[in-house]
Short mmCIF file of C-alpha atoms in Angstrom, two decimals:
data_model
loop_
_atom_site.label_atom_id
_atom_site.label_comp_id
_atom_site.label_asym_id
_atom_site.label_seq_id
_atom_site.Cartn_x
_atom_site.Cartn_y
_atom_site.Cartn_z
CA MET X 1 0.00 0.00 0.00
CA TYR X 2 1.12 3.57 -0.67
CA THR X 3 1.07 6.48 1.77
CA VAL X 4 0.56 10.12 0.82
CA VAL X 5 1.05 13.20 2.97
CA ALA X 6 -0.31 16.73 2.60
CA GLN X 7 0.18 19.73 4.86
CA ARG X 8 -1.10 23.28 5.24
CA GLN X 9 -0.46 26.20 7.55
CA ILE X 10 -3.80 27.55 8.83
CA PRO X 11 -3.65 31.04 10.43
CA THR X 12 -6.15 30.20 13.20
CA PRO X 13 -5.84 28.63 16.68
CA LEU X 14 -5.82 24.88 17.29
CA ALA X 15 -9.34 24.93 18.76
CA SER X 16 -10.87 26.42 15.60
CA VAL X 17 -9.10 23.94 13.33
CA TRP X 18 -10.16 20.98 15.49
CA GLU X 19 -13.79 22.14 15.49
CA HIS X 20 -13.80 22.52 11.71
CA LEU X 21 -12.34 19.02 11.42
CA THR X 22 -14.75 17.21 13.73
CA LYS X 23 -18.13 18.94 14.06
CA PRO X 24 -20.70 17.63 11.52
CA GLU X 25 -22.03 21.10 10.70
CA ARG X 26 -18.46 22.25 10.00
CA LEU X 27 -17.46 19.15 8.05
CA ALA X 28 -20.43 19.80 5.78
CA ARG X 29 -18.94 23.16 4.81
CA TRP X 30 -15.79 21.78 3.19
CA PHE X 31 -15.93 17.97 2.99
CA ALA X 32 -19.10 15.89 3.35
CA ASP X 33 -22.38 15.44 5.20
CA THR X 34 -22.59 13.25 8.30
CA THR X 35 -25.13 12.91 11.09
CA HIS X 36 -22.75 11.61 13.75
CA PHE X 37 -19.01 11.89 14.21
CA ALA X 38 -17.52 10.92 17.56
CA PRO X 39 -14.68 8.96 19.23
CA ALA X 40 -14.62 5.19 18.62
CA ALA X 41 -17.82 5.38 16.56
CA PRO X 42 -18.81 4.40 13.02
CA PHE X 43 -19.71 7.12 10.53
CA ARG X 44 -20.77 7.74 6.97
CA PHE X 45 -19.64 10.77 4.96
CA ASP X 46 -21.98 11.56 2.04
CA PHE X 47 -20.80 13.82 -0.78
CA GLY X 48 -24.24 14.39 -2.30
CA ASP X 49 -23.51 12.82 -5.69
CA GLY X 50 -23.81 9.16 -4.72
CA ASP X 51 -20.21 8.91 -3.44
CA PHE X 52 -19.57 8.24 0.23
CA PHE X 53 -17.05 7.01 2.79
CA HIS X 54 -18.07 4.42 5.37
CA GLY X 55 -15.72 4.08 8.31
CA GLU X 56 -14.84 4.33 11.97
CA VAL X 57 -13.05 6.85 14.17
CA VAL X 58 -10.00 5.11 15.64
CA GLU X 59 -8.11 8.01 17.22
CA TRP X 60 -9.50 11.15 18.87
CA GLU X 61 -7.13 13.45 20.73
CA PRO X 62 -8.68 16.92 20.77
CA GLU X 63 -6.46 19.54 19.14
CA ILE X 64 -3.74 16.90 18.59
CA ALA X 65 -4.80 14.05 16.30
CA LEU X 66 -7.80 12.52 14.54
CA GLY X 67 -7.55 9.05 13.02
CA VAL X 68 -10.12 7.29 10.86
CA ARG X 69 -10.36 4.08 8.85
CA TRP X 70 -12.69 4.17 5.88
CA LYS X 71 -13.65 2.55 2.60
CA PHE X 72 -14.81 4.54 -0.41
CA VAL X 73 -18.43 3.61 -1.21
CA GLY X 74 -18.03 0.88 1.39
CA HIS X 75 -15.88 -1.33 -0.87
CA GLY X 76 -12.32 -2.02 -1.91
CA PRO X 77 -9.18 -1.31 0.09
CA GLU X 78 -9.38 0.23 3.54
CA TYR X 79 -7.65 3.57 4.01
CA ASN X 80 -6.05 4.72 7.25
CA VAL X 81 -6.18 8.50 7.51
CA LEU X 82 -4.50 10.51 10.25
CA PHE X 83 -4.96 14.24 10.73
CA SER X 84 -2.30 15.86 12.95
CA LEU X 85 -2.41 19.35 14.43
CA LEU X 86 0.61 21.34 15.65
CA ARG X 87 0.58 24.76 17.27
CA ARG X 88 2.61 27.29 15.32
CA LYS X 89 3.51 30.93 15.97
CA HIS X 90 0.93 32.20 13.52
CA GLY X 91 -1.71 29.49 13.87
CA THR X 92 -1.91 25.74 13.25
CA GLU X 93 -0.05 23.30 11.05
CA LEU X 94 -2.56 20.75 9.76
CA SER X 95 -1.18 17.55 8.23
CA VAL X 96 -2.97 14.56 6.74
CA GLN X 97 -1.43 11.13 6.16
CA ASP X 98 -3.44 8.71 4.01
CA ARG X 99 -2.34 5.07 3.66
CA GLY X 100 -4.19 2.60 1.47
CA ALA X 101 -3.72 3.41 -2.24
CA ILE X 102 -3.03 0.24 -4.20
CA THR X 103 -1.36 1.88 -7.23
CA VAL X 104 1.11 4.71 -7.80
CA GLU X 105 -1.48 6.46 -9.98
CA GLU X 106 -4.06 6.36 -7.21
CA ALA X 107 -1.53 7.64 -4.68
CA GLU X 108 -0.75 10.62 -6.89
CA CYS X 109 -4.47 11.39 -7.24
CA LEU X 110 -4.84 11.22 -3.45
CA ARG X 111 -1.88 13.56 -2.96
CA VAL X 112 -3.39 16.15 -5.29
CA GLY X 113 -6.85 15.59 -3.83
CA TRP X 114 -5.76 16.15 -0.23
CA SER X 115 -3.90 19.31 -1.14
CA GLU X 116 -7.12 20.57 -2.71
CA PHE X 117 -9.22 19.56 0.30
CA LEU X 118 -6.87 21.32 2.72
CA MET X 119 -7.08 24.46 0.61
CA ARG X 120 -10.88 24.25 0.74
CA PHE X 121 -10.67 23.59 4.48
CA GLU X 122 -8.73 26.81 5.05
CA LYS X 123 -10.96 28.93 2.83
CA SER X 124 -14.11 27.60 4.49
CA LEU X 125 -12.73 28.23 7.97
CA LEU X 126 -11.35 31.72 7.33
CA LYS X 127 -14.19 33.07 5.20
CA ASP X 128 -17.07 31.12 6.78
CA VAL X 129 -18.33 29.92 3.39
CA SER X 130 -19.11 26.56 1.82
CA THR X 131 -16.26 25.26 -0.32
CA ARG X 132 -17.72 21.83 -1.09
CA PHE X 133 -17.36 20.23 -4.51
CA ASN X 134 -20.70 20.23 -6.34
CA TRP X 135 -20.21 16.75 -7.81
CA ARG X 136 -17.43 14.76 -9.41
CA LYS X 137 -17.26 14.47 -13.17
CA ALA X 138 -16.55 10.73 -13.14
CA ILE X 139 -17.67 7.73 -11.15
CA THR X 140 -14.51 6.01 -9.92
CA PHE X 141 -14.20 3.30 -7.29
CA THR X 142 -12.42 0.04 -6.50
CA VAL X 143 -14.03 -3.24 -5.43
CA GLY X 144 -12.29 -6.28 -4.02
CA VAL X 145 -13.30 -9.44 -5.90
CA ASP X 146 -13.35 -13.02 -4.63
CA LYS X 147 -10.65 -14.97 -6.46
CA GLU X 148 -13.14 -17.56 -7.71
CA ASN X 149 -15.34 -14.77 -9.13
CA VAL X 150 -12.73 -12.96 -11.23
CA SER X 151 -13.30 -14.95 -14.43
CA ALA X 152 -17.09 -14.77 -14.06
CA LEU X 153 -16.93 -10.99 -13.59
CA ARG X 154 -14.62 -10.56 -16.57
CA ASN X 155 -16.99 -12.59 -18.74
CA ALA X 156 -20.01 -10.62 -17.51
CA LEU X 157 -18.42 -7.25 -18.22
CA SER X 158 -17.38 -8.43 -21.69
CA ASP X 159 -21.04 -9.03 -22.60
CA PRO X 160 -23.16 -6.01 -23.66
CA GLU X 161 -26.25 -7.90 -22.51
CA TRP X 162 -24.98 -7.80 -18.90
CA PHE X 163 -24.98 -4.01 -18.99
CA ARG X 164 -28.45 -3.94 -20.53
CA GLN X 165 -29.83 -6.20 -17.82
CA LYS X 166 -28.13 -4.54 -14.86
CA PHE X 167 -28.59 -0.96 -16.08
CA SER X 168 -32.21 -1.26 -17.20
CA SER X 169 -33.30 0.43 -20.43
CA THR X 170 -29.71 1.16 -21.44
CA ARG X 171 -28.00 0.47 -24.71
CA ALA X 172 -24.46 -0.82 -24.34
CA VAL X 173 -21.53 -1.55 -26.61
CA VAL X 174 -18.34 -3.31 -25.52
CA TYR X 175 -15.46 -1.75 -27.46
CA GLU X 176 -12.58 -3.64 -25.86
CA ALA X 177 -12.47 -6.83 -23.82
CA HIS X 178 -9.02 -7.96 -22.72
CA GLU X 179 -7.78 -9.95 -19.76
CA HIS X 180 -6.92 -6.88 -17.72
CA GLU X 181 -9.14 -4.16 -19.20
CA ILE X 182 -12.64 -3.72 -20.63
CA ALA X 183 -14.11 -0.60 -22.27
CA ALA X 184 -17.82 -0.06 -22.90
CA GLY X 185 -20.19 2.67 -24.00
CA ILE X 186 -23.56 3.12 -22.24
CA THR X 187 -26.46 5.36 -23.22
CA LEU X 188 -30.17 5.95 -22.66
CA ASP X 189 -32.86 7.59 -24.77
CA ARG X 190 -33.46 10.28 -22.14
CA TRP X 191 -29.77 11.18 -22.31
CA ASN X 192 -30.41 12.45 -25.84
CA ASN X 193 -28.43 9.40 -26.96
CA ILE X 194 -25.23 10.80 -25.44
CA GLU X 195 -22.87 7.96 -24.69
CA THR X 196 -21.10 7.63 -21.35
CA ARG X 197 -17.87 5.65 -21.23
CA ALA X 198 -16.95 2.93 -18.76
CA ARG X 199 -13.45 1.51 -18.41
CA ILE X 200 -12.89 -1.41 -16.05
CA LYS X 201 -9.43 -2.63 -15.05
CA PHE X 202 -8.50 -5.83 -13.24
CA LYS X 203 -5.54 -5.76 -10.87
CA HIS X 204 -3.96 -8.32 -8.56
CA VAL X 205 -2.13 -6.55 -5.73
CA ARG X 206 -0.44 -8.34 -2.83
CA GLY X 207 -2.60 -11.42 -3.14
CA VAL X 208 -5.89 -9.54 -3.54
CA ASP X 209 -7.94 -9.18 -6.72
CA TYR X 210 -9.49 -5.80 -7.46
CA VAL X 211 -11.66 -4.32 -10.17
CA LEU X 212 -11.21 -0.58 -10.80
CA VAL X 213 -14.19 1.15 -12.38
CA ALA X 214 -14.10 4.55 -14.11
CA HIS X 215 -17.37 5.71 -15.69
CA GLU X 216 -17.15 9.10 -17.40
CA GLY X 217 -19.25 11.45 -19.48
CA TRP X 218 -21.84 12.71 -16.98
CA PRO X 219 -21.27 16.46 -17.56
CA GLU X 220 -22.08 15.87 -21.23
CA LEU X 221 -25.64 14.76 -20.38
CA PRO X 222 -28.51 17.29 -20.36
CA ALA X 223 -27.89 19.61 -17.40
CA ALA X 224 -31.28 18.91 -15.82
CA ILE X 225 -30.50 15.22 -15.30
CA ALA X 226 -26.69 14.90 -15.30
CA GLU X 227 -26.08 14.93 -11.55
CA THR X 228 -29.16 12.83 -10.77
CA GLU X 229 -28.18 10.17 -13.28
CA ARG X 230 -24.61 10.08 -11.98
CA THR X 231 -25.90 9.58 -8.44
CA ARG X 232 -28.25 6.82 -9.57
CA PHE X 233 -25.51 4.98 -11.44
CA VAL X 234 -23.20 4.84 -8.40
CA ASP X 235 -25.84 2.74 -6.67
CA VAL X 236 -26.52 0.70 -9.82
CA TRP X 237 -22.83 -0.14 -10.20
CA LEU X 238 -22.44 -1.19 -6.57
CA ARG X 239 -25.54 -3.40 -6.64
CA SER X 240 -24.49 -4.92 -9.95
CA LEU X 241 -21.04 -5.89 -8.68
CA ALA X 242 -22.21 -7.06 -5.24
CA GLN X 243 -22.44 -10.74 -6.20
CA PHE X 244 -18.74 -10.72 -7.19
CA SER X 245 -17.46 -8.62 -4.29
CA ALA X 246 -15.13 -9.86 -1.58
CA THR X 247 -16.44 -7.25 0.91
#
């Protein structure tokens, strides 16, 4: 597993930074929605576009450290995230360490992502405004697959009929179907026949089989339905892959 680190100097006292990091109403301003966030307790962070983290608080030292374990959309590898706070002359040094990425490419995305989130954290805290992302342009997630199910999943994703059955009323075309990668196009009449693009990769990392899904094209749909359809398809994907999942 890879570990990434990001850091930012926040010109406010430790107490303010800690509150913005742990209070649900503050978390909602820069990160995600949650109804309960407390020591040694489970939580769910919802981003409003179908994406979410499901996890547990494992470390809670007020104004010192916050540790969580979570899985993105409740599947795939588990990430260990540690926020550390240090008092500085002009405020607080906030660091985040995230361990769990299974590829170098994912680690780089996490590094960039955390730098962006810390920037949004600071702006939200200092200006008392919402800095949340509206919604992500692509559906991306990783699911662990039972070893005995890998071939069955590969065969299913290579068949356009599987997409038509799982994603009802869709039209699907499989453009590539290789051992380690599959590419498909998916569309609906109400999307004005605009095609979204799904690319699925199979990886075996440290004895574990994973399938990495990237489904793009949502901003190209009619504006009135783009975000709603993206949200719906996150759930459709997860339900469709559930029978193959190792989680």
